[in-house]
Short mmCIF file of C-alpha atoms in Angstrom, two decimals:
data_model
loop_
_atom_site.label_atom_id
_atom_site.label_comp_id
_atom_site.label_asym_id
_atom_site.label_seq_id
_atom_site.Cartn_x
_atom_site.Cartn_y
_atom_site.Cartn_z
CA UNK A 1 7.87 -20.68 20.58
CA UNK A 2 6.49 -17.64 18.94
CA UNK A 3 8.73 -14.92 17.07
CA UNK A 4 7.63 -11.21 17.27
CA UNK A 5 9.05 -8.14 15.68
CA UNK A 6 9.20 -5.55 18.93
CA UNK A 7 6.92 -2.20 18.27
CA UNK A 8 9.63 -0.01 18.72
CA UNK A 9 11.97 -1.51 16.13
CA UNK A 10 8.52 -2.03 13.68
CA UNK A 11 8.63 2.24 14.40
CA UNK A 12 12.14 2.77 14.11
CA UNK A 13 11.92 0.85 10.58
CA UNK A 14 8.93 3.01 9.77
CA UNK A 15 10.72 6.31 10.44
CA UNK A 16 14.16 5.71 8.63
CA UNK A 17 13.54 7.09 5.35
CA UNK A 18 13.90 10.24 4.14
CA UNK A 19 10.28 12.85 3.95
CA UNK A 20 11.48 13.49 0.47
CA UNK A 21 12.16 10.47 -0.76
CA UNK A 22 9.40 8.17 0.87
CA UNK A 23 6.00 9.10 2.19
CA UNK A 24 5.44 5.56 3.32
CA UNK A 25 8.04 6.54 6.27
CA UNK A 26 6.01 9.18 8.20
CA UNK A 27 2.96 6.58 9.13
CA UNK A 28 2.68 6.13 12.91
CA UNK A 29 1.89 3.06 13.99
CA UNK A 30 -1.86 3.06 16.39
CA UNK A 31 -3.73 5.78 14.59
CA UNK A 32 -7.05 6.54 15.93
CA UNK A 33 -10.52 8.50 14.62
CA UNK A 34 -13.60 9.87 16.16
CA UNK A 35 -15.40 6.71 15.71
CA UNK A 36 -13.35 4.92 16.91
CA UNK A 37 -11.15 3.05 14.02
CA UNK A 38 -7.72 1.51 14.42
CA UNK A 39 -4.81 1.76 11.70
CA UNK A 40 -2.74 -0.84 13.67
CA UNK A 41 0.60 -2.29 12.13
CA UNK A 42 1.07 -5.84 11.52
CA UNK A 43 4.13 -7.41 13.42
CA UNK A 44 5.42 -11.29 12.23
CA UNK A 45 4.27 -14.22 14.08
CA UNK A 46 5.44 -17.76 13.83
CA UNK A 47 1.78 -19.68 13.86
CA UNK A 48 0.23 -22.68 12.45
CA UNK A 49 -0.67 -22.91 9.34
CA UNK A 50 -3.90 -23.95 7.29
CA UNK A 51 -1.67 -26.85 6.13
CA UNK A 52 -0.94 -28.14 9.67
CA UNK A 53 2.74 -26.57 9.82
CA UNK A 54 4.00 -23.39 11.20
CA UNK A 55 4.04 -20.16 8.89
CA UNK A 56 5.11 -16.87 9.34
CA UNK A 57 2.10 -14.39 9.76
CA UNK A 58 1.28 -11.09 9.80
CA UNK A 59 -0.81 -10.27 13.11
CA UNK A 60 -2.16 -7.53 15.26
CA UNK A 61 -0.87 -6.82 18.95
CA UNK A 62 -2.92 -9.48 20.40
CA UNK A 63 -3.03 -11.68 17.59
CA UNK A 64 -7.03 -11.54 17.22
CA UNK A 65 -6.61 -10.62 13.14
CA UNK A 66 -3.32 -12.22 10.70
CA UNK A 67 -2.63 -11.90 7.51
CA UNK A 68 -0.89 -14.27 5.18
CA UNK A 69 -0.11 -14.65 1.33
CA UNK A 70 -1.95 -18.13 0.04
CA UNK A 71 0.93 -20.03 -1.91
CA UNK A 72 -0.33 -20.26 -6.02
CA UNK A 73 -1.92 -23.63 -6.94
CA UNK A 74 0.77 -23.66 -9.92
CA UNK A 75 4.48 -23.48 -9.81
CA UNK A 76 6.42 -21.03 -10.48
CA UNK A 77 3.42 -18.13 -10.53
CA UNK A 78 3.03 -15.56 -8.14
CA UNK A 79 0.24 -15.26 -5.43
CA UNK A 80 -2.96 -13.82 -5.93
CA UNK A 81 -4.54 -14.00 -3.09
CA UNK A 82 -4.56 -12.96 1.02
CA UNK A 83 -5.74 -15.93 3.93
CA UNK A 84 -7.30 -13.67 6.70
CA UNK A 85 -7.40 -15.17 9.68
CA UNK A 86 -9.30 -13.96 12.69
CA UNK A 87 -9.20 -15.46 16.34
CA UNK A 88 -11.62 -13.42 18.16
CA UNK A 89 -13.10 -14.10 21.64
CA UNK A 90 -15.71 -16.15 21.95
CA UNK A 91 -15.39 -17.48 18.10
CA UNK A 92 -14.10 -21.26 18.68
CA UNK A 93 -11.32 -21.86 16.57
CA UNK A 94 -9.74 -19.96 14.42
CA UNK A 95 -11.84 -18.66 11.39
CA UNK A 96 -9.75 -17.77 7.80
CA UNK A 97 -11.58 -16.55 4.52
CA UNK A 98 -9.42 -15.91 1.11
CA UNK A 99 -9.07 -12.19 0.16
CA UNK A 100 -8.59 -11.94 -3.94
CA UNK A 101 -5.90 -9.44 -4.94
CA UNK A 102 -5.87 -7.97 -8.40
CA UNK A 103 -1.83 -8.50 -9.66
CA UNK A 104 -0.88 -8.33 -13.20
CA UNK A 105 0.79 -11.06 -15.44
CA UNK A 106 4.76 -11.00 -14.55
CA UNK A 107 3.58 -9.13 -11.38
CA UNK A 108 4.25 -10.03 -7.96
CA UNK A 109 2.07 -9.72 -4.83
CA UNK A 110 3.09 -8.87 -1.24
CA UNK A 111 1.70 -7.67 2.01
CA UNK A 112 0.29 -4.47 3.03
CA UNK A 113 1.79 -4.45 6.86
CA UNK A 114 -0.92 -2.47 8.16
CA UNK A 115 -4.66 -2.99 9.19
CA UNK A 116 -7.22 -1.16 9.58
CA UNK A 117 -9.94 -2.56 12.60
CA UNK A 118 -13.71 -1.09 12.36
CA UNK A 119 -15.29 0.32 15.33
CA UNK A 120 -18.27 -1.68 16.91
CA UNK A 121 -21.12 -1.44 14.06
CA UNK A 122 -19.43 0.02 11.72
CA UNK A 123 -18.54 -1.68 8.17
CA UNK A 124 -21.57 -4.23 8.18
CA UNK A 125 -23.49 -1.65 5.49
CA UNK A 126 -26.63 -3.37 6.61
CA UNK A 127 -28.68 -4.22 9.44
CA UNK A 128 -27.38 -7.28 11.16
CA UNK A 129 -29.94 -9.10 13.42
CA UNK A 130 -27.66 -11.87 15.06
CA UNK A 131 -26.05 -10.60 17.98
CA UNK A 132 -22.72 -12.14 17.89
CA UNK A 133 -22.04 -11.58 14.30
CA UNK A 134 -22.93 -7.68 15.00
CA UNK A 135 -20.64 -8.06 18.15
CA UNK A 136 -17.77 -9.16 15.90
CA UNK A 137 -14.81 -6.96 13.89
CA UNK A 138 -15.02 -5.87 10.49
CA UNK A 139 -11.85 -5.05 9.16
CA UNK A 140 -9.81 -3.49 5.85
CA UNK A 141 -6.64 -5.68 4.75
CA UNK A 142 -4.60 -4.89 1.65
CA UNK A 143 -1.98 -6.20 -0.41
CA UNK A 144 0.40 -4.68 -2.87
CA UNK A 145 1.02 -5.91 -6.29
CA UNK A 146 4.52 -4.62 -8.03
CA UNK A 147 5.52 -4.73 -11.66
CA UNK A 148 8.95 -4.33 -12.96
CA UNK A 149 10.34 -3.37 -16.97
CA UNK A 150 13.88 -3.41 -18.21
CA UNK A 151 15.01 -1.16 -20.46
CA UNK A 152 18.67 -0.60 -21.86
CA UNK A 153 20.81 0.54 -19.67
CA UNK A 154 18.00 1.27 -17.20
CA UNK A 155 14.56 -0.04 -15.98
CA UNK A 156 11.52 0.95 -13.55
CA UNK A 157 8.98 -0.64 -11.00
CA UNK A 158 5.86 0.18 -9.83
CA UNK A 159 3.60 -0.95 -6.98
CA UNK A 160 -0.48 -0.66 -6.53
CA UNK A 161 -2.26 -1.38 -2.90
CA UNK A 162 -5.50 -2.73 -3.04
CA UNK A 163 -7.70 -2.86 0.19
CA UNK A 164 -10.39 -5.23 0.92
CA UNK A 165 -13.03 -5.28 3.55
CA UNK A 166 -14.14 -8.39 5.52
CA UNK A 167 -17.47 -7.82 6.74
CA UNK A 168 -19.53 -9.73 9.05
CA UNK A 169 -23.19 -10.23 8.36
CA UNK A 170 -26.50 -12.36 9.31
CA UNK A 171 -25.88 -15.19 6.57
CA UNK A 172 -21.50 -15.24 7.37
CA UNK A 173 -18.61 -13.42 6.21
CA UNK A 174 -18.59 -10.65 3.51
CA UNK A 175 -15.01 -10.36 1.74
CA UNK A 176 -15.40 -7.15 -0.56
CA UNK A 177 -12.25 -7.16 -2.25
CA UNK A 178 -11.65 -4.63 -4.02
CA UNK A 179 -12.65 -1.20 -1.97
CA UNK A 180 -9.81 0.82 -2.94
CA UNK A 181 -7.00 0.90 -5.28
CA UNK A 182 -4.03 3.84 -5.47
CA UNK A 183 -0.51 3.83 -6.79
CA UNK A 184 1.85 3.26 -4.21
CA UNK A 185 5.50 3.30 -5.33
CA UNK A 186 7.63 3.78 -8.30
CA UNK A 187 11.03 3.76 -9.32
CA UNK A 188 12.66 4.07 -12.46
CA UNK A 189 16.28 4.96 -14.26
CA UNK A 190 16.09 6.19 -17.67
CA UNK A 191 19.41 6.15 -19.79
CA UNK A 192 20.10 9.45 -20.99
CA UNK A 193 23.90 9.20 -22.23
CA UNK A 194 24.86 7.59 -25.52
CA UNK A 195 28.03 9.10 -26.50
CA UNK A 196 30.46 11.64 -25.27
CA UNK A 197 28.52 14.53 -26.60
CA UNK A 198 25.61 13.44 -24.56
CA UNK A 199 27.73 13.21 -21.51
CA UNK A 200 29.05 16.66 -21.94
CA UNK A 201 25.44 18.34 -22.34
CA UNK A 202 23.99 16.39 -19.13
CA UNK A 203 27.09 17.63 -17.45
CA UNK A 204 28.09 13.76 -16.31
CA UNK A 205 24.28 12.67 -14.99
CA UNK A 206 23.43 10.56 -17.50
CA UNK A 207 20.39 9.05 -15.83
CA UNK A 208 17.14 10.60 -15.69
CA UNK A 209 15.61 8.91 -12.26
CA UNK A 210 11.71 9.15 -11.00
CA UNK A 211 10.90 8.35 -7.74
CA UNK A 212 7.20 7.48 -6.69
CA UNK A 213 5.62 6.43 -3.28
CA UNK A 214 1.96 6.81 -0.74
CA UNK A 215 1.40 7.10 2.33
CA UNK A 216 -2.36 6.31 4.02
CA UNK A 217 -3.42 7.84 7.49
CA UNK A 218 -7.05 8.17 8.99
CA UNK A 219 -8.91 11.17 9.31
CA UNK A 220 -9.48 12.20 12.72
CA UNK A 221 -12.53 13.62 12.58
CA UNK A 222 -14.95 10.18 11.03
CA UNK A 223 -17.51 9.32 13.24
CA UNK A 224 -18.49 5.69 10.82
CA UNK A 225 -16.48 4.50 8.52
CA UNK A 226 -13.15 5.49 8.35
CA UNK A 227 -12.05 8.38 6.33
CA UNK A 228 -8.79 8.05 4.32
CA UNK A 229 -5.79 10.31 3.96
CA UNK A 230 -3.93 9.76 0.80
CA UNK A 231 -0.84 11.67 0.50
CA UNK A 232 1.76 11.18 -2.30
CA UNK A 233 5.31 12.12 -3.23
CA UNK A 234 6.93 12.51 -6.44
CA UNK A 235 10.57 13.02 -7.46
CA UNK A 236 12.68 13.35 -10.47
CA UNK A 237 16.81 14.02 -11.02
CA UNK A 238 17.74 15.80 -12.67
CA UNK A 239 15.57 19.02 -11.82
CA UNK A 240 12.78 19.29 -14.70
CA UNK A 241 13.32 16.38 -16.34
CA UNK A 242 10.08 14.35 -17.55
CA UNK A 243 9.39 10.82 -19.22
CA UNK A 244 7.25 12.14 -21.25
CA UNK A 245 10.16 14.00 -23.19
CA UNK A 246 13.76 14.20 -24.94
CA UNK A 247 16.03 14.77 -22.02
CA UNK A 248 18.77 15.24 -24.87
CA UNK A 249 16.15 17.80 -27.04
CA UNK A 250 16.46 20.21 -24.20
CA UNK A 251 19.81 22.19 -23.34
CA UNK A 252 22.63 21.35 -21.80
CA UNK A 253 22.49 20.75 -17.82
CA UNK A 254 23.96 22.72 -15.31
CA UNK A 255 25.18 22.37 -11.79
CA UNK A 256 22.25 23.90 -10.33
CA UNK A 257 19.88 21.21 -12.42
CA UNK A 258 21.43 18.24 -10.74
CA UNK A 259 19.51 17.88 -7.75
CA UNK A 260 16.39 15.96 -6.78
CA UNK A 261 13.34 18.01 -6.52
CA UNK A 262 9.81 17.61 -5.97
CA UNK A 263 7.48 17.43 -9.15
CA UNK A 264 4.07 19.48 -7.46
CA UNK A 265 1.83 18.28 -10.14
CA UNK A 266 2.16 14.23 -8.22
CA UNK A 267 2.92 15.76 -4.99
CA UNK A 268 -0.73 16.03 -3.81
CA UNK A 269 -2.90 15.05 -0.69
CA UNK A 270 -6.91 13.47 -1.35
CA UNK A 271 -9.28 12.42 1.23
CA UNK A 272 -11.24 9.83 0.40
CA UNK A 273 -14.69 8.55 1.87
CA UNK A 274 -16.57 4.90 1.66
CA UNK A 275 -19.79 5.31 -0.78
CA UNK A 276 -21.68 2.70 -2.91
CA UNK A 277 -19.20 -0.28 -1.64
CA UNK A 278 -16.03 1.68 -2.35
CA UNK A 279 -13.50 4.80 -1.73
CA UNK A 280 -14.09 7.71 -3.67
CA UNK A 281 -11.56 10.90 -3.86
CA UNK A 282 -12.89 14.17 -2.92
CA UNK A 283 -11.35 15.30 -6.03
CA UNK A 284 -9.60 13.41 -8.98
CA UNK A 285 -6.33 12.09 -8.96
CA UNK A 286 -3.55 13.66 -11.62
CA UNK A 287 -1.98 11.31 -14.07
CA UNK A 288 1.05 10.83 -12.71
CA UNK A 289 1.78 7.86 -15.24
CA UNK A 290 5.78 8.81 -15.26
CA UNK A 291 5.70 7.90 -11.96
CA UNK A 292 3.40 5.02 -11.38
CA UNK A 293 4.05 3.00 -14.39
CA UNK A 294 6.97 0.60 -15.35
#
């Protein structure tokens, strides 16, 4: 028997966090451009795996595309790579091709829940002669690979998303994995007490805390490939407070620093567009290092 995750409880997960906190939680799930290009969540399945047994999967609406993590060769290390699996009509059985993910040493890989299908003819980048491979859905997939750092009496993590395009062409599949990389969440608690003094001065907070995380949304208005909306939020308690200096070297804290606030300089918005086999901002992205680094 299959096992699916309803839409309207995949939304109502979407939706529960806080603007400020998360921009991951304002996605909507069936976004839609000019062209024609879907940005369609992935709900679980229960289907067979490559090994002959059942495995939990990530799948579209009508199960045509899932996406799975491919267990590592070696114990004990982390995946590296995405099985995409598409069951279109008219395709025979089921078709899966390995997706590569970038994910550094101690890191850990895990699912993008979203993808995004190409309209008809789009994503190919090339003539393509045969009629049922030009019939047939590109698509971008992504997975996100997190790193974490301990420090005393604190410690941070901080995720990347990678997206890959699977492309069909005359001679087969195309897996282009590495079309676009961004930061896409961060965390981290600094200690900032270490005596009573210290304790006085930050008026009791005696944690600086940085909080990171994306969102991704299609453009409207593309008319080929799709056109990507890449919005970020950054926050920091107390008020003003930066990795990048002495919390203690400044002076003492008062009531009206110890909120959460918005830092504007990693709170930004960048469209970006497919050229030369990749993503490209439409203007360069800040280093926002305090935020998207362990």
């Amino acid at each position: 028997m299959h096992t699916t995750i309803s839409r309207a409880a995949w939304l109502a997960l979407l939706l529960s966090a806080p603007v400020l906190a998360s921009a991951q939680g304002s996605i909507l799930p069936q976004q839609r451009d000019a062209a024609g290009n879907v940005l369609e969540p992935l709900g679980q399945v229960l289907l067979p795996g490559e090994d002959g047994g059942d495995r939990l999967q990530n799948c579209t609406a009508d199960r045509a595309w899932c996406v799975a993590l491919q267990p590592s060769d070696t114990e004990g290390e982390a995946s590296t790579t995405l099985v995409v699996t598409e069951r279109g009509q008219g395709t025979g059985q089921p078709q899966s091709w390995h997706v590569t993910m970038d994910v550094p040493p101690e890191g850990e890989l895990s699912l993008w829940p979203w993808i995004v299908r190409l309209a008809p003819g789009v994503g190919a980048d090339q003539a393509v002669a045969d009629p049922q491979q030009r019939a047939r859905q590109n698509v971008l997939v992504g997975g996100i690979s997190k790193v974490s750092n301990m420090y005393s009496g604190g410690g941070a993590d901080a995720s990347r998303l990678q997206l890959a395009r699977v492309r069909h062409l005359d001679d087969g599949i195309q897996v282009d994995n590495d079309v676009l990389g961004v930061a896409w969440a961060g965390h981290a608690e600094i200690r900032a007490c270490f005596s009573e003094q210290d304790m006085k001065q930050r008026a009791g907070a005696c944690h600086d805390s940085y909080g990171f995380s994306a969102r991704l949304s299609l453009d409207s208005t593309a008319t080929a490939m799709p056109v990507l909306r890449y919005q970020t939020v950054a926050t920091r308690f107390p008020a003003g407070v930066s990795r990048n200096e002495d919390s203690l070297a400044k002076g003492p804290l008062t009531k009206k620093d110890l909120r959460t606030e918005q830092d504007p300089a990693c709170t930004y918005v960048r469209t970006f567009r497919f050229s030369d086999g990749a993503y490209q901002p439409d203007q360069a992205l800040p280093d926002c290092a305090g935020y998207t680094g362990p």
